[in-house]
Amino acid sequence: EVQLVESGGGLVQPGGSLRLSCAASGFTFSTYWMYWVRQAPGKGLVWLSRIHSDGSVINYADSVKGRFTISRDNAKNTLYLQMNSLRAEDTAVYYCARSPSTRYFDYWGQGTLVTVSS
Amino acid sequence: DIQMTQSSSSLSASVGDRVTITCRASQSISPYLNWYQQKPGKAPKLLIYTASSLQSGVPSRFSGSGSGTDFTLTISSLQPEDFATYYCQQSYTTPYTFGQGTKLEI
């Protein structure tokens, strides 16, 4: 069974940092593109970043470029999102997702809540 | 960035109704349009990919169509479990933008 489990969310002060993890199981993690998507409370879905199966290609949304860093450890079957210089508007549930083709997300994690507040 | 616009933010319908949700892109994105369903407190679920391909395990009452800039998600006969929020997403080019969502209500 495919599983994606996010962790690392929590309360952080503005300007602070947080690292999210997404533990994958039930599939060959090293062969899939992986993505991060977020959803602010009561709002819609926002695409954040993606990483190629071997880490060779990375893209970011302009809203997080220069502040967030996506990475992966294929030996640990884990995807990461390092978030620096956090702002109140980064408050959201963060989801990781798997893509079998780079064109759609067929499995999502349950999400982890990040709250940026003083 | 490509802007995705869903024609309605909310839609009221009844069990058994045929429902259509529309999505328009700010430029041609064929065929890279996906549809997701999201229920409160849950992760999104893929329904349709590349405009008209039904994801494995998704009931056949869901279908997708369209090309160019205009796309449609159709639910042929609404079931109680279909009341949720639906999002379109373009995957023509990054950032893979989503529509604002259409909440399907009883």
Tab-separated table of C-alpha atoms in Angstrom:
chain	number	residue	atom	x	y	z
A	1	GLU	CA	0.000	0.000	0.000
A	2	VAL	CA	1.330	3.402	-0.983
A	3	GLN	CA	1.776	5.680	2.030
A	4	LEU	CA	3.078	9.216	2.379
A	5	VAL	CA	3.379	10.514	5.930
A	6	GLU	CA	4.339	14.117	6.594
A	7	SER	CA	5.840	15.325	9.858
A	8	GLY	CA	7.673	18.311	11.258
A	9	GLY	CA	4.899	20.872	11.326
A	10	GLY	CA	4.168	23.057	14.296
A	11	LEU	CA	4.163	26.589	15.645
A	12	VAL	CA	7.066	28.818	14.647
A	13	GLN	CA	7.720	32.540	15.033
A	14	PRO	CA	7.948	34.851	12.019
A	15	GLY	CA	11.448	34.713	10.603
A	16	GLY	CA	11.986	31.232	11.957
A	17	SER	CA	12.731	27.930	10.234
A	18	LEU	CA	11.185	24.514	10.058
A	19	ARG	CA	11.979	21.314	8.202
A	20	LEU	CA	9.159	19.119	6.992
A	21	SER	CA	9.621	15.455	6.177
A	22	CYS	CA	7.544	13.102	4.068
A	23	ALA	CA	8.199	9.408	4.667
A	24	ALA	CA	7.264	7.220	1.714
A	25	SER	CA	6.484	3.522	1.693
A	26	GLY	CA	4.785	0.936	-0.474
A	27	PHE	CA	6.432	2.003	-3.729
A	28	THR	CA	9.860	2.538	-5.262
A	29	PHE	CA	10.414	6.071	-4.016
A	30	SER	CA	13.584	6.603	-6.042
A	31	THR	CA	11.691	6.401	-9.341
A	32	TYR	CA	9.073	9.110	-8.716
A	33	TRP	CA	8.975	12.860	-8.989
A	34	MET	CA	7.789	14.294	-5.677
A	35	TYR	CA	5.950	17.510	-4.891
A	36	TRP	CA	4.944	19.837	-2.077
A	37	VAL	CA	1.566	21.576	-2.090
A	38	ARG	CA	0.078	23.747	0.641
A	39	GLN	CA	-3.351	24.927	1.682
A	40	ALA	CA	-3.917	27.919	3.929
A	41	PRO	CA	-6.853	27.596	6.347
A	42	GLY	CA	-10.108	27.786	4.399
A	43	LYS	CA	-8.289	28.460	1.130
A	44	GLY	CA	-7.346	26.592	-2.023
A	45	LEU	CA	-4.398	24.457	-3.039
A	46	VAL	CA	-1.070	26.033	-3.959
A	47	TRP	CA	1.743	24.219	-5.753
A	48	LEU	CA	5.098	24.915	-4.085
A	49	SER	CA	7.901	22.787	-5.437
A	50	ARG	CA	8.932	19.603	-7.191
A	51	ILE	CA	12.011	17.401	-7.371
A	52	HIS	CA	13.061	14.833	-9.934
A	53	SER	CA	13.426	11.211	-8.862
A	54	ASP	CA	17.217	11.573	-8.632
A	55	GLY	CA	17.191	15.164	-7.413
A	56	SER	CA	18.646	16.506	-10.636
A	57	VAL	CA	15.744	18.845	-11.444
A	58	ILE	CA	14.082	21.169	-8.933
A	59	ASN	CA	11.458	23.866	-9.417
A	60	TYR	CA	9.830	26.339	-7.026
A	61	ALA	CA	6.877	28.674	-6.976
A	62	ASP	CA	7.951	32.318	-6.903
A	63	SER	CA	6.309	32.745	-3.496
A	64	VAL	CA	8.836	30.437	-1.828
A	65	LYS	CA	11.886	30.671	-4.107
A	66	GLY	CA	14.967	31.590	-2.106
A	67	ARG	CA	13.300	30.727	1.213
A	68	PHE	CA	12.287	27.070	0.826
A	69	THR	CA	14.497	24.172	-0.260
A	70	ILE	CA	13.199	20.810	-1.438
A	71	SER	CA	15.406	17.756	-1.176
A	72	ARG	CA	15.176	13.994	-0.946
A	73	ASP	CA	17.074	11.043	0.457
A	74	ASN	CA	16.300	8.038	-1.698
A	75	ALA	CA	18.147	5.726	0.680
A	76	LYS	CA	15.745	6.769	3.448
A	77	ASN	CA	12.670	7.028	1.196
A	78	THR	CA	12.103	10.528	2.499
A	79	LEU	CA	11.265	13.890	0.955
A	80	TYR	CA	12.084	17.135	2.740
A	81	LEU	CA	11.100	20.775	2.680
A	82	GLN	CA	13.405	23.175	4.493
A	83	MET	CA	11.513	26.381	5.194
A	84	ASN	CA	13.415	29.511	6.229
A	85	SER	CA	12.405	33.133	6.826
A	86	LEU	CA	8.856	32.038	7.538
A	87	ARG	CA	6.043	34.557	7.301
A	88	ALA	CA	2.497	34.625	8.635
A	89	GLU	CA	1.251	33.938	5.106
A	90	ASP	CA	3.117	30.618	5.109
A	91	THR	CA	0.608	29.305	7.663
A	92	ALA	CA	-0.979	26.294	5.978
A	93	VAL	CA	-1.326	22.551	5.831
A	94	TYR	CA	1.585	21.207	3.819
A	95	TYR	CA	1.081	18.115	1.687
A	96	CYS	CA	3.591	15.968	-0.107
A	97	ALA	CA	2.432	14.178	-3.229
A	98	ARG	CA	3.701	11.592	-5.658
A	99	SER	CA	3.633	11.902	-9.428
A	100	PRO	CA	3.940	8.896	-11.726
A	101	SER	CA	4.439	11.036	-14.795
A	102	THR	CA	5.271	14.594	-13.623
A	103	ARG	CA	1.794	15.585	-14.846
A	104	TYR	CA	-0.558	14.648	-11.992
A	105	PHE	CA	-0.494	13.625	-8.336
A	106	ASP	CA	-1.885	10.185	-7.671
A	107	TYR	CA	-1.117	9.871	-3.950
A	108	TRP	CA	-1.019	12.536	-1.267
A	109	GLY	CA	0.018	12.516	2.342
A	110	GLN	CA	-2.384	13.483	5.114
A	111	GLY	CA	-0.705	16.868	5.552
A	112	THR	CA	1.118	18.613	8.370
A	113	LEU	CA	0.062	21.987	9.781
A	114	VAL	CA	2.542	24.832	9.956
A	115	THR	CA	1.516	27.888	11.934
A	116	VAL	CA	3.650	31.025	11.763
A	117	SER	CA	2.756	33.351	14.578
A	118	SER	CA	4.334	35.279	17.419
B	1	ASP	CA	1.976	31.843	-14.386
B	2	ILE	CA	-1.087	30.195	-15.939
B	3	GLN	CA	-4.279	31.285	-14.215
B	4	MET	CA	-6.984	28.694	-13.644
B	5	THR	CA	-10.543	29.884	-13.130
B	6	GLN	CA	-13.426	27.675	-12.054
B	7	SER	CA	-16.711	29.192	-13.101
B	8	SER	CA	-18.436	28.692	-9.737
B	9	SER	CA	-17.066	28.815	-6.212
B	10	SER	CA	-20.089	26.872	-5.034
B	11	LEU	CA	-22.823	24.792	-6.553
B	12	SER	CA	-26.005	23.388	-5.051
B	13	ALA	CA	-27.358	20.077	-6.255
B	14	SER	CA	-29.317	17.031	-5.160
B	15	VAL	CA	-28.619	13.341	-5.056
B	16	GLY	CA	-29.169	11.902	-8.528
B	17	ASP	CA	-28.482	15.178	-10.359
B	18	ARG	CA	-26.116	15.483	-13.273
B	19	VAL	CA	-23.545	18.141	-12.409
B	20	THR	CA	-20.975	19.939	-14.516
B	21	ILE	CA	-18.045	21.920	-13.120
B	22	THR	CA	-16.075	24.061	-15.532
B	23	CYS	CA	-12.505	25.311	-15.514
B	24	ARG	CA	-10.806	27.790	-17.812
B	25	ALA	CA	-7.089	28.349	-18.286
B	26	SER	CA	-5.486	31.658	-19.208
B	27	GLN	CA	-3.725	29.933	-22.110
B	28	SER	CA	-3.935	26.639	-23.948
B	29	ILE	CA	-2.883	23.749	-21.731
B	30	SER	CA	-4.134	20.691	-23.593
B	31	PRO	CA	-4.210	17.982	-22.475
B	32	TYR	CA	-2.632	18.726	-19.100
B	33	LEU	CA	-5.658	19.318	-16.932
B	34	ASN	CA	-6.400	17.321	-13.794
B	35	TRP	CA	-9.334	17.199	-11.392
B	36	TYR	CA	-9.169	16.510	-7.659
B	37	GLN	CA	-11.816	16.018	-5.008
B	38	GLN	CA	-11.245	17.171	-1.449
B	39	LYS	CA	-13.375	16.509	1.603
B	40	PRO	CA	-13.032	18.535	4.823
B	41	GLY	CA	-9.907	17.694	6.773
B	42	LYS	CA	-8.678	15.273	4.126
B	43	ALA	CA	-6.036	15.316	1.422
B	44	PRO	CA	-7.106	15.857	-2.180
B	45	LYS	CA	-7.910	12.770	-4.233
B	46	LEU	CA	-7.138	12.465	-7.939
B	47	LEU	CA	-10.237	11.866	-10.071
B	48	ILE	CA	-9.287	12.692	-13.666
B	49	TYR	CA	-5.895	13.279	-15.270
B	50	THR	CA	-4.882	14.654	-18.663
B	51	ALA	CA	-8.373	16.020	-19.163
B	52	SER	CA	-10.299	12.789	-19.626
B	53	SER	CA	-8.475	9.798	-18.131
B	54	LEU	CA	-10.254	8.267	-15.162
B	55	GLN	CA	-7.957	7.456	-12.251
B	56	SER	CA	-8.004	3.826	-11.175
B	57	GLY	CA	-10.662	3.132	-8.564
B	58	VAL	CA	-12.692	6.263	-9.287
B	59	PRO	CA	-16.355	5.568	-10.088
B	60	SER	CA	-17.347	5.816	-13.730
B	61	ARG	CA	-19.963	8.469	-12.949
B	62	PHE	CA	-17.040	10.923	-13.008
B	63	SER	CA	-15.821	12.040	-16.417
B	64	GLY	CA	-13.711	14.819	-17.817
B	65	SER	CA	-13.630	16.577	-21.155
B	66	GLY	CA	-12.314	19.644	-22.885
B	67	SER	CA	-9.340	20.973	-24.764
B	68	GLY	CA	-7.386	24.137	-25.304
B	69	THR	CA	-8.429	26.423	-22.467
B	70	ASP	CA	-11.852	25.065	-21.477
B	71	PHE	CA	-12.431	21.902	-19.480
B	72	THR	CA	-15.319	20.203	-17.729
B	73	LEU	CA	-15.792	17.707	-14.925
B	74	THR	CA	-19.118	15.899	-15.069
B	75	ILE	CA	-20.728	13.774	-12.391
B	76	SER	CA	-23.491	11.835	-14.101
B	77	SER	CA	-25.600	10.988	-11.052
B	78	LEU	CA	-24.627	12.615	-7.762
B	79	GLN	CA	-24.160	10.330	-4.802
B	80	PRO	CA	-24.146	11.469	-1.144
B	81	GLU	CA	-20.385	10.892	-0.913
B	82	ASP	CA	-19.745	13.285	-3.830
B	83	PHE	CA	-20.496	16.420	-1.841
B	84	ALA	CA	-17.034	17.920	-1.561
B	85	THR	CA	-14.807	20.593	-3.056
B	86	TYR	CA	-13.408	20.046	-6.540
B	87	TYR	CA	-10.217	21.577	-7.897
B	88	CYS	CA	-8.844	21.713	-11.408
B	89	GLN	CA	-5.083	21.878	-11.913
B	90	GLN	CA	-2.959	22.564	-14.956
B	91	SER	CA	0.247	20.595	-15.385
B	92	TYR	CA	1.305	22.126	-18.710
B	93	THR	CA	4.072	24.131	-17.114
B	94	THR	CA	5.365	24.888	-13.634
B	95	PRO	CA	4.078	26.261	-11.347
B	96	TYR	CA	1.250	23.743	-11.644
B	97	THR	CA	-1.535	26.100	-10.674
B	98	PHE	CA	-4.920	25.115	-9.255
B	99	GLY	CA	-8.322	26.639	-9.707
B	100	GLN	CA	-9.908	28.259	-6.671
B	101	GLY	CA	-12.176	25.276	-6.060
B	102	THR	CA	-15.878	24.553	-6.480
B	103	LYS	CA	-17.745	23.481	-3.365
B	104	LEU	CA	-20.563	21.114	-4.229
B	105	GLU	CA	-23.308	21.430	-1.655
B	106	ILE	CA	-26.599	19.727	-1.030
